[in-house]
């Protein structure tokens, strides 16, 4: 079975193309964004901290451009959204056709719902060095159930269970804790409405307990979407939105360490509870100014404290990172007949070790950076084509033995910019120089698609490229890693119930990925996936 599927990895690419041609472009009436009661996506429907998370998450256009929620960052109301004459696509639903909330009799003061997602994916001509297989297949399944109860006294009690499992992969597969985390309590929180205390037309809340979180562009803090498992935190978060649409978040958390972390446990989908403790702390704040230069301006700073923890089988060896990451982001959301833009600049300083080895006890001075810029234009014609040019640059580690200069993306997501993760995912915000171009179309609320092209270079020739693990410490293999061509199609098979998502990528390897000392002796990489999501 594996052989036949791997033989058809390129077939997934053909399937994506066929599906793209076959999908009709007839417009459909979009549903409202918020519905009282039913809820299938906790980050969108909860009118508390979780709702604001979703608004920030979708505020970054490439997630679903032109995205219905991009306009939230401009202060639009739901009625204004409904009055828009152009189609918009959303990859989740707030009122599923088959509703768990309805099946339970629409209980008062309770929001409940969930989703089930299945994905089959394959990779051929692996870019990772041995011992990873030259080709692999993976079947990923993810189920989540979420509930939130309003006590009626400005206090809400919420919880969410995630079950992320995987099958069919080879014993030496690249799958890890980012793909498998069976039966985990990812959220269990109390949310206190503090709007009366902050006053002046503002909305504010304090969330305490276990929760997920998105901040700003999601490049540094994110609740993962494509990835089969998600980031979760234990701590407290204060979220505020002013009457003028300014926003602020202050938080202190202990990020969860996912288990099992061993290959045998991952292959067996073993149920091992995640752990959080004071050996890993993440904290900081973000403030977003609305209506700046026709868009928004965000200023932020994040701190990370980490040290080795645990003993025995549950011991966690780390690089003992003690870093501070300040940055800013200026952006304007896309609209028809309008240019949009985004610039984000991030710097990192502090101390860290070169490796997580027990014997590595030498602290290095951290000095790293990341830069992103993009500009787009949405044409007010059929299919609303949006042309987008992008540029990303992130520092790699130099040969200086006293410093560490490789950028760390912390708890961020990357699928919407650099392609799928899981079996794929060679590109990361580390040791990267990558200009790119993308064309996005949104013919109707039922479907959207894009095709993108990127060139890939190393910022430092002596460091490894992204997450490939390929490295030439001498630097003689050059800086050209290759070219990536990506396409994706999303289509509602049953509106507000069943979503299809399929995509394919072709990685044309450059000199570095072909000639570096540990580069695998394989050709250009093909990757494809077919995914469906059912909401209830």
JSON list of C-alpha atoms in Angstrom, two decimals, residues 413-495:
[
{"chain": "A", "resi": 413, "resn": "UNK", "atom": "CA", "xyz": [3.63, 29.15, 12.55]},
{"chain": "A", "resi": 414, "resn": "UNK", "atom": "CA", "xyz": [4.91, 29.15, 8.97]},
{"chain": "A", "resi": 415, "resn": "UNK", "atom": "CA", "xyz": [2.60, 27.16, 6.69]},
{"chain": "A", "resi": 416, "resn": "UNK", "atom": "CA", "xyz": [0.86, 30.15, 5.05]},
{"chain": "A", "resi": 417, "resn": "UNK", "atom": "CA", "xyz": [4.18, 31.69, 3.98]},
{"chain": "A", "resi": 418, "resn": "UNK", "atom": "CA", "xyz": [6.60, 28.82, 3.36]},
{"chain": "A", "resi": 419, "resn": "UNK", "atom": "CA", "xyz": [4.40, 25.85, 2.51]},
{"chain": "A", "resi": 420, "resn": "UNK", "atom": "CA", "xyz": [3.11, 22.78, 4.37]},
{"chain": "A", "resi": 421, "resn": "UNK", "atom": "CA", "xyz": [5.00, 21.38, 7.34]},
{"chain": "A", "resi": 422, "resn": "UNK", "atom": "CA", "xyz": [4.68, 17.75, 8.54]},
{"chain": "A", "resi": 423, "resn": "UNK", "atom": "CA", "xyz": [6.61, 15.52, 6.04]},
{"chain": "A", "resi": 424, "resn": "UNK", "atom": "CA", "xyz": [7.62, 18.66, 4.15]},
{"chain": "A", "resi": 425, "resn": "UNK", "atom": "CA", "xyz": [8.62, 22.00, 5.75]},
{"chain": "A", "resi": 426, "resn": "UNK", "atom": "CA", "xyz": [12.24, 22.65, 4.68]},
{"chain": "A", "resi": 427, "resn": "UNK", "atom": "CA", "xyz": [11.88, 26.44, 4.99]},
{"chain": "A", "resi": 428, "resn": "UNK", "atom": "CA", "xyz": [12.07, 28.14, 8.36]},
{"chain": "A", "resi": 429, "resn": "UNK", "atom": "CA", "xyz": [12.80, 31.68, 9.56]},
{"chain": "A", "resi": 430, "resn": "UNK", "atom": "CA", "xyz": [16.45, 30.76, 10.08]},
{"chain": "A", "resi": 431, "resn": "UNK", "atom": "CA", "xyz": [19.43, 31.22, 7.73]},
{"chain": "A", "resi": 432, "resn": "UNK", "atom": "CA", "xyz": [17.16, 32.34, 4.92]},
{"chain": "A", "resi": 433, "resn": "UNK", "atom": "CA", "xyz": [17.05, 34.82, 2.06]},
{"chain": "A", "resi": 434, "resn": "UNK", "atom": "CA", "xyz": [13.93, 34.26, -0.04]},
{"chain": "A", "resi": 435, "resn": "UNK", "atom": "CA", "xyz": [12.14, 36.56, -2.51]},
{"chain": "A", "resi": 436, "resn": "UNK", "atom": "CA", "xyz": [8.87, 35.21, -3.87]},
{"chain": "A", "resi": 437, "resn": "UNK", "atom": "CA", "xyz": [5.71, 35.94, -5.81]},
{"chain": "A", "resi": 438, "resn": "UNK", "atom": "CA", "xyz": [2.19, 34.59, -5.44]},
{"chain": "A", "resi": 439, "resn": "UNK", "atom": "CA", "xyz": [-1.15, 34.80, -7.25]},
{"chain": "A", "resi": 440, "resn": "UNK", "atom": "CA", "xyz": [-4.30, 34.25, -5.18]},
{"chain": "A", "resi": 441, "resn": "UNK", "atom": "CA", "xyz": [-7.89, 33.95, -6.42]},
{"chain": "A", "resi": 442, "resn": "UNK", "atom": "CA", "xyz": [-11.22, 33.94, -4.56]},
{"chain": "A", "resi": 443, "resn": "UNK", "atom": "CA", "xyz": [-13.98, 33.20, -7.10]},
{"chain": "A", "resi": 444, "resn": "UNK", "atom": "CA", "xyz": [-16.68, 32.70, -4.44]},
{"chain": "A", "resi": 445, "resn": "UNK", "atom": "CA", "xyz": [-17.17, 32.00, -0.73]},
{"chain": "A", "resi": 446, "resn": "UNK", "atom": "CA", "xyz": [-17.06, 28.30, -1.66]},
{"chain": "A", "resi": 447, "resn": "UNK", "atom": "CA", "xyz": [-13.44, 28.10, -2.79]},
{"chain": "A", "resi": 448, "resn": "UNK", "atom": "CA", "xyz": [-10.10, 29.80, -3.15]},
{"chain": "A", "resi": 449, "resn": "UNK", "atom": "CA", "xyz": [-6.69, 28.90, -4.55]},
{"chain": "A", "resi": 450, "resn": "UNK", "atom": "CA", "xyz": [-3.17, 30.18, -5.05]},
{"chain": "A", "resi": 451, "resn": "UNK", "atom": "CA", "xyz": [0.08, 29.40, -6.83]},
{"chain": "A", "resi": 452, "resn": "UNK", "atom": "CA", "xyz": [3.41, 30.64, -5.52]},
{"chain": "A", "resi": 453, "resn": "UNK", "atom": "CA", "xyz": [7.09, 30.66, -6.44]},
{"chain": "A", "resi": 454, "resn": "UNK", "atom": "CA", "xyz": [10.11, 31.25, -4.19]},
{"chain": "A", "resi": 455, "resn": "UNK", "atom": "CA", "xyz": [13.86, 31.26, -4.65]},
{"chain": "A", "resi": 456, "resn": "UNK", "atom": "CA", "xyz": [15.84, 30.00, -1.65]},
{"chain": "A", "resi": 457, "resn": "UNK", "atom": "CA", "xyz": [19.26, 31.16, -0.47]},
{"chain": "A", "resi": 458, "resn": "UNK", "atom": "CA", "xyz": [21.30, 30.77, 2.71]},
{"chain": "A", "resi": 459, "resn": "UNK", "atom": "CA", "xyz": [22.07, 33.93, 4.65]},
{"chain": "A", "resi": 460, "resn": "UNK", "atom": "CA", "xyz": [25.22, 32.22, 5.98]},
{"chain": "A", "resi": 461, "resn": "UNK", "atom": "CA", "xyz": [26.88, 29.45, 3.92]},
{"chain": "A", "resi": 462, "resn": "UNK", "atom": "CA", "xyz": [28.39, 27.69, 6.94]},
{"chain": "A", "resi": 463, "resn": "UNK", "atom": "CA", "xyz": [25.06, 27.08, 8.74]},
{"chain": "A", "resi": 464, "resn": "UNK", "atom": "CA", "xyz": [22.36, 24.51, 7.96]},
{"chain": "A", "resi": 465, "resn": "UNK", "atom": "CA", "xyz": [19.50, 25.60, 5.71]},
{"chain": "A", "resi": 466, "resn": "UNK", "atom": "CA", "xyz": [16.12, 25.94, 7.41]},
{"chain": "A", "resi": 467, "resn": "UNK", "atom": "CA", "xyz": [14.97, 22.63, 8.86]},
{"chain": "A", "resi": 468, "resn": "UNK", "atom": "CA", "xyz": [16.67, 20.45, 6.24]},
{"chain": "A", "resi": 469, "resn": "UNK", "atom": "CA", "xyz": [19.58, 19.43, 8.48]},
{"chain": "A", "resi": 470, "resn": "UNK", "atom": "CA", "xyz": [21.90, 19.86, 5.46]},
{"chain": "A", "resi": 471, "resn": "UNK", "atom": "CA", "xyz": [25.10, 21.75, 6.32]},
{"chain": "A", "resi": 472, "resn": "UNK", "atom": "CA", "xyz": [28.53, 22.54, 4.93]},
{"chain": "A", "resi": 473, "resn": "UNK", "atom": "CA", "xyz": [30.69, 24.00, 7.71]},
{"chain": "A", "resi": 474, "resn": "UNK", "atom": "CA", "xyz": [33.34, 24.97, 5.17]},
{"chain": "A", "resi": 475, "resn": "UNK", "atom": "CA", "xyz": [30.89, 27.11, 3.17]},
{"chain": "A", "resi": 476, "resn": "UNK", "atom": "CA", "xyz": [32.18, 25.71, -0.14]},
{"chain": "A", "resi": 477, "resn": "UNK", "atom": "CA", "xyz": [28.72, 24.46, -1.25]},
{"chain": "A", "resi": 478, "resn": "UNK", "atom": "CA", "xyz": [27.55, 28.03, -1.78]},
{"chain": "A", "resi": 479, "resn": "UNK", "atom": "CA", "xyz": [24.35, 29.77, -0.75]},
{"chain": "A", "resi": 480, "resn": "UNK", "atom": "CA", "xyz": [21.84, 28.72, -3.44]},
{"chain": "A", "resi": 481, "resn": "UNK", "atom": "CA", "xyz": [19.45, 26.17, -1.88]},
{"chain": "A", "resi": 482, "resn": "UNK", "atom": "CA", "xyz": [16.93, 25.98, -4.71]},
{"chain": "A", "resi": 483, "resn": "UNK", "atom": "CA", "xyz": [13.47, 27.00, -5.90]},
{"chain": "A", "resi": 484, "resn": "UNK", "atom": "CA", "xyz": [10.01, 26.11, -4.62]},
{"chain": "A", "resi": 485, "resn": "UNK", "atom": "CA", "xyz": [6.76, 26.01, -6.60]},
{"chain": "A", "resi": 486, "resn": "UNK", "atom": "CA", "xyz": [3.56, 25.59, -4.57]},
{"chain": "A", "resi": 487, "resn": "UNK", "atom": "CA", "xyz": [-0.14, 25.39, -5.33]},
{"chain": "A", "resi": 488, "resn": "UNK", "atom": "CA", "xyz": [-3.18, 24.95, -3.09]},
{"chain": "A", "resi": 489, "resn": "UNK", "atom": "CA", "xyz": [-6.95, 24.64, -3.50]},
{"chain": "A", "resi": 490, "resn": "UNK", "atom": "CA", "xyz": [-9.63, 24.81, -0.78]},
{"chain": "A", "resi": 491, "resn": "UNK", "atom": "CA", "xyz": [-13.26, 23.98, -1.53]},
{"chain": "A", "resi": 492, "resn": "UNK", "atom": "CA", "xyz": [-16.38, 23.53, 0.62]},
{"chain": "A", "resi": 493, "resn": "UNK", "atom": "CA", "xyz": [-17.76, 20.13, -0.47]},
{"chain": "A", "resi": 494, "resn": "UNK", "atom": "CA", "xyz": [-20.68, 20.76, 1.90]},
{"chain": "A", "resi": 495, "resn": "UNK", "atom": "CA", "xyz": [-20.82, 24.43, 2.96]}
]
